[in-house]
Amino acid sequence: MPPEVTGLCQIFFDLIAGLSARIDALTRQLRQIARQDDVARRLMTMPGIGPVTAVSIAVLAAPPEMFSKGRDFAAWIGLAPRQHSTGGKTRLGKISKMGQRDLRRLLIIGAMSAIQAAQKRGGAPDGSWLARMLARKPKMLVAVALANKMARMAWAIMAHGGVYETPANA
């Protein structure tokens, strides 16, 4: 390789090393904040919610008192399905994608992580909601539905206190 290219590559490697060190420091700081914040610590008891998502929900989400139920919180994030109802027949469509885009993305990523973790353990337990959904729906659709459930559970944790408890049939 010509010396100019070698010098350029060394500059790029040094920049990447500096950025990696800074990312590591910020990650440690974020984990420390998550351990100190009561809401974030309780949110991290849910599968699929780590320090980044927990701190983001604690900081970016509106106060839980603003919502009367978990569905309202999920709709505020943009994870609730649109309703196309007529004549007493309820039809649910795609998610609205209105609201807090960053929280929606983090919850969907967390849901995908929870799905992958369940599949690595040999699949979700038979008869569980996740196993039934994965058997009949595409994985991404299941991830969005799981993110919706996670948003509702996050609201319940913030509004009523407590921590996540694994359902008996999960």
Short mmCIF file of N, CA and C in Angstrom, two decimals:
data_model
loop_
_atom_site.label_atom_id
_atom_site.label_comp_id
_atom_site.label_asym_id
_atom_site.label_seq_id
_atom_site.Cartn_x
_atom_site.Cartn_y
_atom_site.Cartn_z
N MET A 1 0.84 -1.19 0.00
CA MET A 1 0.00 0.00 0.00
C MET A 1 0.89 1.25 0.00
N PRO A 2 0.44 2.26 -0.72
CA PRO A 2 1.21 3.51 -0.71
C PRO A 2 1.21 4.14 0.70
N PRO A 3 2.25 4.87 1.04
CA PRO A 3 2.34 5.47 2.38
C PRO A 3 1.19 6.44 2.69
N GLU A 4 0.67 7.13 1.67
CA GLU A 4 -0.44 8.05 1.89
C GLU A 4 -1.69 7.30 2.38
N VAL A 5 -1.94 6.16 1.77
CA VAL A 5 -3.10 5.35 2.14
C VAL A 5 -2.91 4.78 3.54
N THR A 6 -1.70 4.34 3.85
CA THR A 6 -1.41 3.81 5.19
C THR A 6 -1.64 4.88 6.25
N GLY A 7 -1.18 6.10 5.96
CA GLY A 7 -1.39 7.21 6.90
C GLY A 7 -2.86 7.53 7.09
N LEU A 8 -3.61 7.52 5.98
CA LEU A 8 -5.05 7.77 6.06
C LEU A 8 -5.75 6.69 6.86
N CYS A 9 -5.38 5.44 6.62
CA CYS A 9 -5.99 4.32 7.37
C CYS A 9 -5.70 4.45 8.86
N GLN A 10 -4.48 4.85 9.20
CA GLN A 10 -4.12 5.01 10.61
C GLN A 10 -4.97 6.10 11.26
N ILE A 11 -5.21 7.18 10.54
CA ILE A 11 -6.07 8.26 11.07
C ILE A 11 -7.48 7.73 11.32
N PHE A 12 -8.02 6.96 10.37
CA PHE A 12 -9.36 6.39 10.54
C PHE A 12 -9.41 5.44 11.73
N PHE A 13 -8.39 4.59 11.87
CA PHE A 13 -8.35 3.65 13.00
C PHE A 13 -8.30 4.38 14.33
N ASP A 14 -7.51 5.47 14.38
CA ASP A 14 -7.43 6.27 15.61
C ASP A 14 -8.77 6.92 15.94
N LEU A 15 -9.45 7.42 14.92
CA LEU A 15 -10.78 8.03 15.13
C LEU A 15 -11.77 6.99 15.64
N ILE A 16 -11.75 5.81 15.04
CA ILE A 16 -12.67 4.74 15.46
C ILE A 16 -12.37 4.33 16.90
N ALA A 17 -11.10 4.21 17.25
CA ALA A 17 -10.73 3.83 18.62
C ALA A 17 -11.19 4.90 19.61
N GLY A 18 -11.03 6.18 19.25
CA GLY A 18 -11.49 7.26 20.12
C GLY A 18 -12.99 7.25 20.30
N LEU A 19 -13.72 7.03 19.21
CA LEU A 19 -15.19 6.98 19.30
C LEU A 19 -15.65 5.77 20.10
N SER A 20 -14.97 4.64 19.92
CA SER A 20 -15.34 3.44 20.68
C SER A 20 -15.14 3.67 22.17
N ALA A 21 -14.05 4.32 22.54
CA ALA A 21 -13.79 4.61 23.96
C ALA A 21 -14.86 5.55 24.50
N ARG A 22 -15.25 6.53 23.71
CA ARG A 22 -16.29 7.48 24.16
C ARG A 22 -17.64 6.79 24.30
N ILE A 23 -17.97 5.91 23.36
CA ILE A 23 -19.23 5.15 23.44
C ILE A 23 -19.24 4.28 24.69
N ASP A 24 -18.12 3.63 24.97
CA ASP A 24 -18.03 2.79 26.18
C ASP A 24 -18.23 3.62 27.44
N ALA A 25 -17.64 4.81 27.49
CA ALA A 25 -17.79 5.67 28.67
C ALA A 25 -19.24 6.12 28.82
N LEU A 26 -19.88 6.49 27.72
CA LEU A 26 -21.28 6.92 27.77
C LEU A 26 -22.20 5.76 28.15
N THR A 27 -21.87 4.56 27.69
CA THR A 27 -22.67 3.38 28.04
C THR A 27 -22.58 3.10 29.54
N ARG A 28 -21.37 3.20 30.09
CA ARG A 28 -21.21 3.01 31.55
C ARG A 28 -22.00 4.06 32.32
N GLN A 29 -21.95 5.30 31.84
CA GLN A 29 -22.69 6.39 32.51
C GLN A 29 -24.19 6.14 32.44
N LEU A 30 -24.68 5.68 31.30
CA LEU A 30 -26.11 5.40 31.14
C LEU A 30 -26.54 4.25 32.05
N ARG A 31 -25.73 3.22 32.16
CA ARG A 31 -26.05 2.10 33.07
C ARG A 31 -26.10 2.57 34.52
N GLN A 32 -25.20 3.48 34.88
CA GLN A 32 -25.19 4.02 36.24
C GLN A 32 -26.47 4.81 36.50
N ILE A 33 -26.89 5.62 35.55
CA ILE A 33 -28.13 6.39 35.68
C ILE A 33 -29.31 5.44 35.81
N ALA A 34 -29.33 4.38 35.01
CA ALA A 34 -30.43 3.41 35.06
C ALA A 34 -30.50 2.72 36.41
N ARG A 35 -29.34 2.43 37.01
CA ARG A 35 -29.34 1.78 38.33
C ARG A 35 -29.83 2.73 39.42
N GLN A 36 -29.60 4.02 39.26
CA GLN A 36 -29.97 5.00 40.29
C GLN A 36 -31.43 5.42 40.19
N ASP A 37 -32.00 5.41 39.00
CA ASP A 37 -33.38 5.87 38.81
C ASP A 37 -34.35 4.75 39.16
N ASP A 38 -35.31 5.04 40.04
CA ASP A 38 -36.24 4.01 40.51
C ASP A 38 -37.11 3.47 39.37
N VAL A 39 -37.66 4.37 38.55
CA VAL A 39 -38.54 3.93 37.45
C VAL A 39 -37.76 3.09 36.45
N ALA A 40 -36.58 3.54 36.07
CA ALA A 40 -35.76 2.79 35.11
C ALA A 40 -35.39 1.42 35.66
N ARG A 41 -35.06 1.36 36.94
CA ARG A 41 -34.69 0.08 37.55
C ARG A 41 -35.87 -0.90 37.52
N ARG A 42 -37.09 -0.39 37.79
CA ARG A 42 -38.26 -1.27 37.75
C ARG A 42 -38.60 -1.67 36.32
N LEU A 43 -38.42 -0.77 35.37
CA LEU A 43 -38.70 -1.10 33.96
C LEU A 43 -37.75 -2.17 33.44
N MET A 44 -36.52 -2.17 33.92
CA MET A 44 -35.53 -3.15 33.44
C MET A 44 -35.83 -4.57 33.91
N THR A 45 -36.83 -4.75 34.76
CA THR A 45 -37.21 -6.11 35.15
C THR A 45 -37.98 -6.81 34.03
N MET A 46 -38.46 -6.04 33.03
CA MET A 46 -39.19 -6.62 31.89
C MET A 46 -38.21 -7.17 30.87
N PRO A 47 -38.50 -8.34 30.29
CA PRO A 47 -37.66 -8.85 29.20
C PRO A 47 -37.72 -7.90 28.01
N GLY A 48 -36.58 -7.62 27.40
CA GLY A 48 -36.53 -6.75 26.24
C GLY A 48 -36.32 -5.29 26.57
N ILE A 49 -36.29 -4.94 27.85
CA ILE A 49 -36.03 -3.55 28.23
C ILE A 49 -34.72 -3.51 29.00
N GLY A 50 -33.74 -2.85 28.38
CA GLY A 50 -32.44 -2.69 29.00
C GLY A 50 -32.26 -1.26 29.49
N PRO A 51 -31.03 -0.90 29.83
CA PRO A 51 -30.78 0.44 30.37
C PRO A 51 -31.17 1.57 29.42
N VAL A 52 -30.86 1.45 28.14
CA VAL A 52 -31.16 2.52 27.19
C VAL A 52 -32.66 2.75 27.09
N THR A 53 -33.42 1.69 26.89
CA THR A 53 -34.87 1.81 26.77
C THR A 53 -35.49 2.28 28.08
N ALA A 54 -35.02 1.75 29.20
CA ALA A 54 -35.59 2.12 30.50
C ALA A 54 -35.38 3.60 30.79
N VAL A 55 -34.16 4.09 30.58
CA VAL A 55 -33.89 5.51 30.83
C VAL A 55 -34.66 6.37 29.83
N SER A 56 -34.76 5.93 28.58
CA SER A 56 -35.50 6.70 27.58
C SER A 56 -36.97 6.82 27.95
N ILE A 57 -37.57 5.72 28.40
CA ILE A 57 -38.98 5.77 28.81
C ILE A 57 -39.13 6.69 30.02
N ALA A 58 -38.22 6.56 30.99
CA ALA A 58 -38.30 7.38 32.19
C ALA A 58 -38.17 8.86 31.87
N VAL A 59 -37.35 9.20 30.88
CA VAL A 59 -37.09 10.60 30.56
C VAL A 59 -38.08 11.16 29.53
N LEU A 60 -38.35 10.40 28.46
CA LEU A 60 -39.13 10.93 27.35
C LEU A 60 -40.64 10.75 27.48
N ALA A 61 -41.07 9.77 28.25
CA ALA A 61 -42.50 9.49 28.33
C ALA A 61 -43.22 10.56 29.14
N ALA A 62 -44.44 10.82 28.74
CA ALA A 62 -45.29 11.73 29.50
C ALA A 62 -45.60 11.09 30.85
N PRO A 63 -45.98 11.88 31.85
CA PRO A 63 -46.31 11.30 33.15
C PRO A 63 -47.44 10.27 33.01
N PRO A 64 -47.34 9.15 33.73
CA PRO A 64 -48.36 8.09 33.58
C PRO A 64 -49.75 8.56 33.99
N GLU A 65 -49.84 9.59 34.83
CA GLU A 65 -51.15 10.10 35.25
C GLU A 65 -51.91 10.72 34.08
N MET A 66 -51.19 11.06 33.01
CA MET A 66 -51.81 11.66 31.83
C MET A 66 -52.68 10.66 31.07
N PHE A 67 -52.46 9.37 31.31
CA PHE A 67 -53.16 8.33 30.58
C PHE A 67 -54.06 7.56 31.53
N SER A 68 -55.26 7.21 31.06
CA SER A 68 -56.17 6.48 31.93
C SER A 68 -55.91 4.98 31.91
N LYS A 69 -55.27 4.50 30.84
CA LYS A 69 -54.97 3.07 30.74
C LYS A 69 -53.76 2.87 29.85
N GLY A 70 -53.25 1.65 29.86
CA GLY A 70 -52.06 1.33 29.10
C GLY A 70 -52.23 1.49 27.60
N ARG A 71 -53.44 1.26 27.09
CA ARG A 71 -53.67 1.41 25.66
C ARG A 71 -53.46 2.85 25.22
N ASP A 72 -53.86 3.79 26.08
CA ASP A 72 -53.66 5.21 25.75
C ASP A 72 -52.17 5.54 25.67
N PHE A 73 -51.38 4.95 26.57
CA PHE A 73 -49.94 5.16 26.54
C PHE A 73 -49.34 4.56 25.28
N ALA A 74 -49.75 3.34 24.92
CA ALA A 74 -49.26 2.70 23.70
C ALA A 74 -49.65 3.51 22.47
N ALA A 75 -50.85 4.08 22.48
CA ALA A 75 -51.29 4.91 21.36
C ALA A 75 -50.47 6.19 21.30
N TRP A 76 -50.12 6.76 22.45
CA TRP A 76 -49.31 7.97 22.50
C TRP A 76 -47.94 7.72 21.88
N ILE A 77 -47.41 6.52 22.09
CA ILE A 77 -46.12 6.16 21.50
C ILE A 77 -46.28 5.87 20.01
N GLY A 78 -47.46 5.43 19.60
CA GLY A 78 -47.71 5.10 18.20
C GLY A 78 -47.72 3.61 17.94
N LEU A 79 -47.97 2.81 18.98
CA LEU A 79 -47.96 1.36 18.84
C LEU A 79 -49.34 0.73 18.81
N ALA A 80 -50.38 1.52 19.01
CA ALA A 80 -51.74 0.97 19.00
C ALA A 80 -52.23 0.91 17.56
N PRO A 81 -52.96 -0.15 17.19
CA PRO A 81 -53.46 -0.24 15.82
C PRO A 81 -54.54 0.80 15.54
N ARG A 82 -54.57 1.25 14.30
CA ARG A 82 -55.63 2.17 13.89
C ARG A 82 -56.94 1.41 13.83
N GLN A 83 -58.01 2.10 14.14
CA GLN A 83 -59.32 1.47 14.08
C GLN A 83 -60.06 1.95 12.84
N HIS A 84 -60.56 1.01 12.08
CA HIS A 84 -61.40 1.30 10.92
C HIS A 84 -62.72 0.58 11.18
N SER A 85 -63.53 1.14 12.05
CA SER A 85 -64.75 0.47 12.48
C SER A 85 -65.95 1.10 11.81
N THR A 86 -66.92 0.26 11.48
CA THR A 86 -68.16 0.74 10.91
C THR A 86 -69.26 -0.26 11.22
N GLY A 87 -70.45 0.24 11.43
CA GLY A 87 -71.60 -0.62 11.65
C GLY A 87 -71.45 -1.58 12.80
N GLY A 88 -70.74 -1.18 13.82
CA GLY A 88 -70.57 -2.05 14.97
C GLY A 88 -69.50 -3.10 14.79
N LYS A 89 -68.86 -3.14 13.61
CA LYS A 89 -67.81 -4.13 13.37
C LYS A 89 -66.45 -3.45 13.57
N THR A 90 -65.68 -3.96 14.50
CA THR A 90 -64.38 -3.39 14.80
C THR A 90 -63.33 -4.00 13.87
N ARG A 91 -62.59 -3.12 13.21
CA ARG A 91 -61.50 -3.56 12.34
C ARG A 91 -60.24 -2.82 12.75
N LEU A 92 -59.23 -3.56 13.08
CA LEU A 92 -57.96 -2.97 13.49
C LEU A 92 -56.98 -3.05 12.34
N GLY A 93 -56.31 -1.94 12.07
CA GLY A 93 -55.35 -1.89 10.96
C GLY A 93 -53.92 -1.86 11.46
N LYS A 94 -53.07 -1.18 10.69
CA LYS A 94 -51.66 -1.05 11.04
C LYS A 94 -51.51 -0.07 12.19
N ILE A 95 -50.31 -0.05 12.79
CA ILE A 95 -50.09 0.89 13.89
C ILE A 95 -50.11 2.31 13.34
N SER A 96 -50.44 3.25 14.21
CA SER A 96 -50.64 4.63 13.77
C SER A 96 -49.33 5.34 13.45
N LYS A 97 -48.23 4.98 14.10
CA LYS A 97 -46.92 5.61 13.94
C LYS A 97 -46.94 7.09 14.30
N MET A 98 -47.94 7.50 15.05
CA MET A 98 -47.98 8.86 15.57
C MET A 98 -47.25 8.83 16.91
N GLY A 99 -46.82 9.95 17.39
CA GLY A 99 -46.26 9.99 18.73
C GLY A 99 -44.76 9.85 18.78
N GLN A 100 -44.27 9.36 19.90
CA GLN A 100 -42.85 9.32 20.22
C GLN A 100 -42.13 8.24 19.41
N ARG A 101 -41.49 8.66 18.33
CA ARG A 101 -40.83 7.74 17.41
C ARG A 101 -39.66 6.99 18.07
N ASP A 102 -38.87 7.70 18.89
CA ASP A 102 -37.71 7.06 19.51
C ASP A 102 -38.12 5.95 20.47
N LEU A 103 -39.13 6.20 21.29
CA LEU A 103 -39.60 5.16 22.21
C LEU A 103 -40.18 3.99 21.44
N ARG A 104 -40.91 4.28 20.36
CA ARG A 104 -41.49 3.21 19.55
C ARG A 104 -40.39 2.32 18.98
N ARG A 105 -39.35 2.92 18.44
CA ARG A 105 -38.23 2.15 17.89
C ARG A 105 -37.56 1.30 18.95
N LEU A 106 -37.28 1.91 20.11
CA LEU A 106 -36.60 1.17 21.18
C LEU A 106 -37.44 0.00 21.66
N LEU A 107 -38.75 0.19 21.78
CA LEU A 107 -39.61 -0.90 22.24
C LEU A 107 -39.69 -2.02 21.20
N ILE A 108 -39.72 -1.67 19.92
CA ILE A 108 -39.75 -2.70 18.87
C ILE A 108 -38.42 -3.46 18.84
N ILE A 109 -37.31 -2.75 19.00
CA ILE A 109 -36.01 -3.42 19.05
C ILE A 109 -35.95 -4.34 20.27
N GLY A 110 -36.45 -3.88 21.40
CA GLY A 110 -36.49 -4.71 22.60
C GLY A 110 -37.37 -5.93 22.43
N ALA A 111 -38.49 -5.75 21.72
CA ALA A 111 -39.38 -6.88 21.46
C ALA A 111 -38.69 -7.91 20.56
N MET A 112 -37.97 -7.45 19.54
CA MET A 112 -37.22 -8.37 18.69
C MET A 112 -36.17 -9.12 19.50
N SER A 113 -35.54 -8.42 20.42
CA SER A 113 -34.55 -9.06 21.29
C SER A 113 -35.20 -10.13 22.16
N ALA A 114 -36.36 -9.83 22.71
CA ALA A 114 -37.07 -10.81 23.55
C ALA A 114 -37.49 -12.03 22.72
N ILE A 115 -37.92 -11.80 21.48
CA ILE A 115 -38.31 -12.92 20.60
C ILE A 115 -37.10 -13.79 20.29
N GLN A 116 -35.97 -13.16 19.94
CA GLN A 116 -34.76 -13.92 19.64
C GLN A 116 -34.27 -14.69 20.86
N ALA A 117 -34.35 -14.09 22.04
CA ALA A 117 -33.93 -14.78 23.26
C ALA A 117 -34.83 -15.98 23.52
N ALA A 118 -36.13 -15.83 23.28
CA ALA A 118 -37.05 -16.96 23.48
C ALA A 118 -36.75 -18.08 22.48
N GLN A 119 -36.42 -17.72 21.25
CA GLN A 119 -36.12 -18.73 20.24
C GLN A 119 -34.80 -19.44 20.53
N LYS A 120 -33.83 -18.73 21.10
CA LYS A 120 -32.56 -19.36 21.45
C LYS A 120 -32.73 -20.35 22.59
N ARG A 121 -33.69 -20.10 23.46
CA ARG A 121 -33.95 -21.01 24.58
C ARG A 121 -34.76 -22.22 24.14
N GLY A 122 -34.96 -22.39 22.86
CA GLY A 122 -35.73 -23.53 22.37
C GLY A 122 -37.15 -23.16 22.02
N GLY A 123 -37.41 -21.89 21.86
CA GLY A 123 -38.75 -21.44 21.50
C GLY A 123 -39.54 -21.00 22.72
N ALA A 124 -40.56 -20.22 22.44
CA ALA A 124 -41.44 -19.78 23.53
C ALA A 124 -42.20 -20.99 24.05
N PRO A 125 -42.55 -20.99 25.33
CA PRO A 125 -43.29 -22.13 25.90
C PRO A 125 -44.59 -22.39 25.13
N ASP A 126 -44.91 -23.67 24.93
CA ASP A 126 -46.12 -24.04 24.21
C ASP A 126 -47.34 -23.43 24.88
N GLY A 127 -48.23 -22.92 24.05
CA GLY A 127 -49.46 -22.34 24.57
C GLY A 127 -49.34 -20.90 25.00
N SER A 128 -48.12 -20.35 25.04
CA SER A 128 -47.97 -18.95 25.43
C SER A 128 -48.43 -18.04 24.30
N TRP A 129 -48.73 -16.81 24.64
CA TRP A 129 -49.17 -15.83 23.65
C TRP A 129 -48.12 -15.70 22.56
N LEU A 130 -46.85 -15.62 22.94
CA LEU A 130 -45.77 -15.45 21.97
C LEU A 130 -45.67 -16.65 21.03
N ALA A 131 -45.76 -17.85 21.55
CA ALA A 131 -45.68 -19.05 20.71
C ALA A 131 -46.85 -19.10 19.73
N ARG A 132 -48.04 -18.78 20.20
CA ARG A 132 -49.21 -18.80 19.31
C ARG A 132 -49.09 -17.74 18.21
N MET A 133 -48.60 -16.56 18.56
CA MET A 133 -48.44 -15.50 17.57
C MET A 133 -47.37 -15.86 16.55
N LEU A 134 -46.23 -16.38 17.01
CA LEU A 134 -45.14 -16.73 16.09
C LEU A 134 -45.54 -17.86 15.15
N ALA A 135 -46.47 -18.71 15.57
CA ALA A 135 -46.91 -19.82 14.73
C ALA A 135 -47.77 -19.35 13.56
N ARG A 136 -48.44 -18.21 13.70
CA ARG A 136 -49.37 -17.81 12.64
C ARG A 136 -49.11 -16.44 12.02
N LYS A 137 -48.16 -15.68 12.55
CA LYS A 137 -47.92 -14.33 12.04
C LYS A 137 -46.44 -14.14 11.73
N PRO A 138 -46.11 -13.18 10.84
CA PRO A 138 -44.70 -12.87 10.56
C PRO A 138 -44.00 -12.32 11.81
N LYS A 139 -42.70 -12.56 11.88
CA LYS A 139 -41.94 -12.20 13.08
C LYS A 139 -42.00 -10.70 13.37
N MET A 140 -41.93 -9.85 12.35
CA MET A 140 -41.94 -8.40 12.59
C MET A 140 -43.29 -7.94 13.12
N LEU A 141 -44.36 -8.51 12.62
CA LEU A 141 -45.69 -8.17 13.12
C LEU A 141 -45.81 -8.57 14.59
N VAL A 142 -45.27 -9.73 14.93
CA VAL A 142 -45.29 -10.19 16.32
C VAL A 142 -44.46 -9.25 17.19
N ALA A 143 -43.33 -8.77 16.65
CA ALA A 143 -42.48 -7.84 17.41
C ALA A 143 -43.23 -6.55 17.72
N VAL A 144 -43.97 -6.03 16.75
CA VAL A 144 -44.73 -4.80 16.98
C VAL A 144 -45.85 -5.05 17.99
N ALA A 145 -46.51 -6.19 17.88
CA ALA A 145 -47.57 -6.52 18.85
C ALA A 145 -46.97 -6.69 20.25
N LEU A 146 -45.80 -7.31 20.34
CA LEU A 146 -45.15 -7.46 21.64
C LEU A 146 -44.70 -6.11 22.18
N ALA A 147 -44.22 -5.22 21.30
CA ALA A 147 -43.85 -3.87 21.73
C ALA A 147 -45.06 -3.13 22.29
N ASN A 148 -46.22 -3.34 21.67
CA ASN A 148 -47.47 -2.75 22.17
C ASN A 148 -47.74 -3.25 23.59
N LYS A 149 -47.62 -4.57 23.78
CA LYS A 149 -47.82 -5.14 25.12
C LYS A 149 -46.79 -4.60 26.11
N MET A 150 -45.55 -4.46 25.66
CA MET A 150 -44.51 -3.94 26.53
C MET A 150 -44.80 -2.50 26.94
N ALA A 151 -45.31 -1.70 26.01
CA ALA A 151 -45.66 -0.31 26.34
C ALA A 151 -46.76 -0.27 27.38
N ARG A 152 -47.75 -1.14 27.24
CA ARG A 152 -48.84 -1.19 28.22
C ARG A 152 -48.32 -1.62 29.59
N MET A 153 -47.43 -2.61 29.61
CA MET A 153 -46.86 -3.06 30.88
C MET A 153 -45.97 -1.98 31.49
N ALA A 154 -45.23 -1.26 30.65
CA ALA A 154 -44.38 -0.17 31.15
C ALA A 154 -45.25 0.90 31.81
N TRP A 155 -46.39 1.22 31.19
CA TRP A 155 -47.30 2.19 31.79
C TRP A 155 -47.78 1.70 33.15
N ALA A 156 -48.14 0.42 33.24
CA ALA A 156 -48.62 -0.13 34.51
C ALA A 156 -47.53 -0.06 35.58
N ILE A 157 -46.30 -0.35 35.21
CA ILE A 157 -45.20 -0.28 36.17
C ILE A 157 -45.00 1.16 36.63
N MET A 158 -45.07 2.12 35.69
CA MET A 158 -44.89 3.52 36.07
C MET A 158 -46.07 4.05 36.87
N ALA A 159 -47.28 3.67 36.50
CA ALA A 159 -48.48 4.22 37.14
C ALA A 159 -48.76 3.59 38.49
N HIS A 160 -48.55 2.30 38.61
CA HIS A 160 -48.95 1.59 39.83
C HIS A 160 -47.77 1.13 40.67
N GLY A 161 -46.56 1.32 40.19
CA GLY A 161 -45.39 0.84 40.93
C GLY A 161 -45.20 -0.65 40.71
N GLY A 162 -44.33 -1.23 41.48
CA GLY A 162 -44.08 -2.66 41.35
C GLY A 162 -43.08 -2.96 40.26
N VAL A 163 -42.89 -4.24 40.02
CA VAL A 163 -41.97 -4.71 39.00
C VAL A 163 -42.69 -5.71 38.10
N TYR A 164 -42.05 -6.07 37.01
CA TYR A 164 -42.62 -7.03 36.07
C TYR A 164 -42.64 -8.41 36.71
N GLU A 165 -43.76 -9.10 36.55
CA GLU A 165 -43.87 -10.48 37.01
C GLU A 165 -44.21 -11.35 35.80
N THR A 166 -43.45 -12.41 35.61
CA THR A 166 -43.68 -13.31 34.49
C THR A 166 -45.04 -13.97 34.62
N PRO A 167 -45.86 -13.93 33.55
CA PRO A 167 -47.17 -14.59 33.62
C PRO A 167 -47.02 -16.09 33.86
N ALA A 168 -48.02 -16.68 34.46
CA ALA A 168 -47.97 -18.11 34.80
C ALA A 168 -47.87 -18.99 33.57
N ASN A 169 -48.51 -18.59 32.45
CA ASN A 169 -48.50 -19.44 31.26
C ASN A 169 -47.42 -19.03 30.27
N ALA A 170 -46.50 -18.17 30.65
CA ALA A 170 -45.44 -17.76 29.74
C ALA A 170 -44.36 -18.79 29.78
#
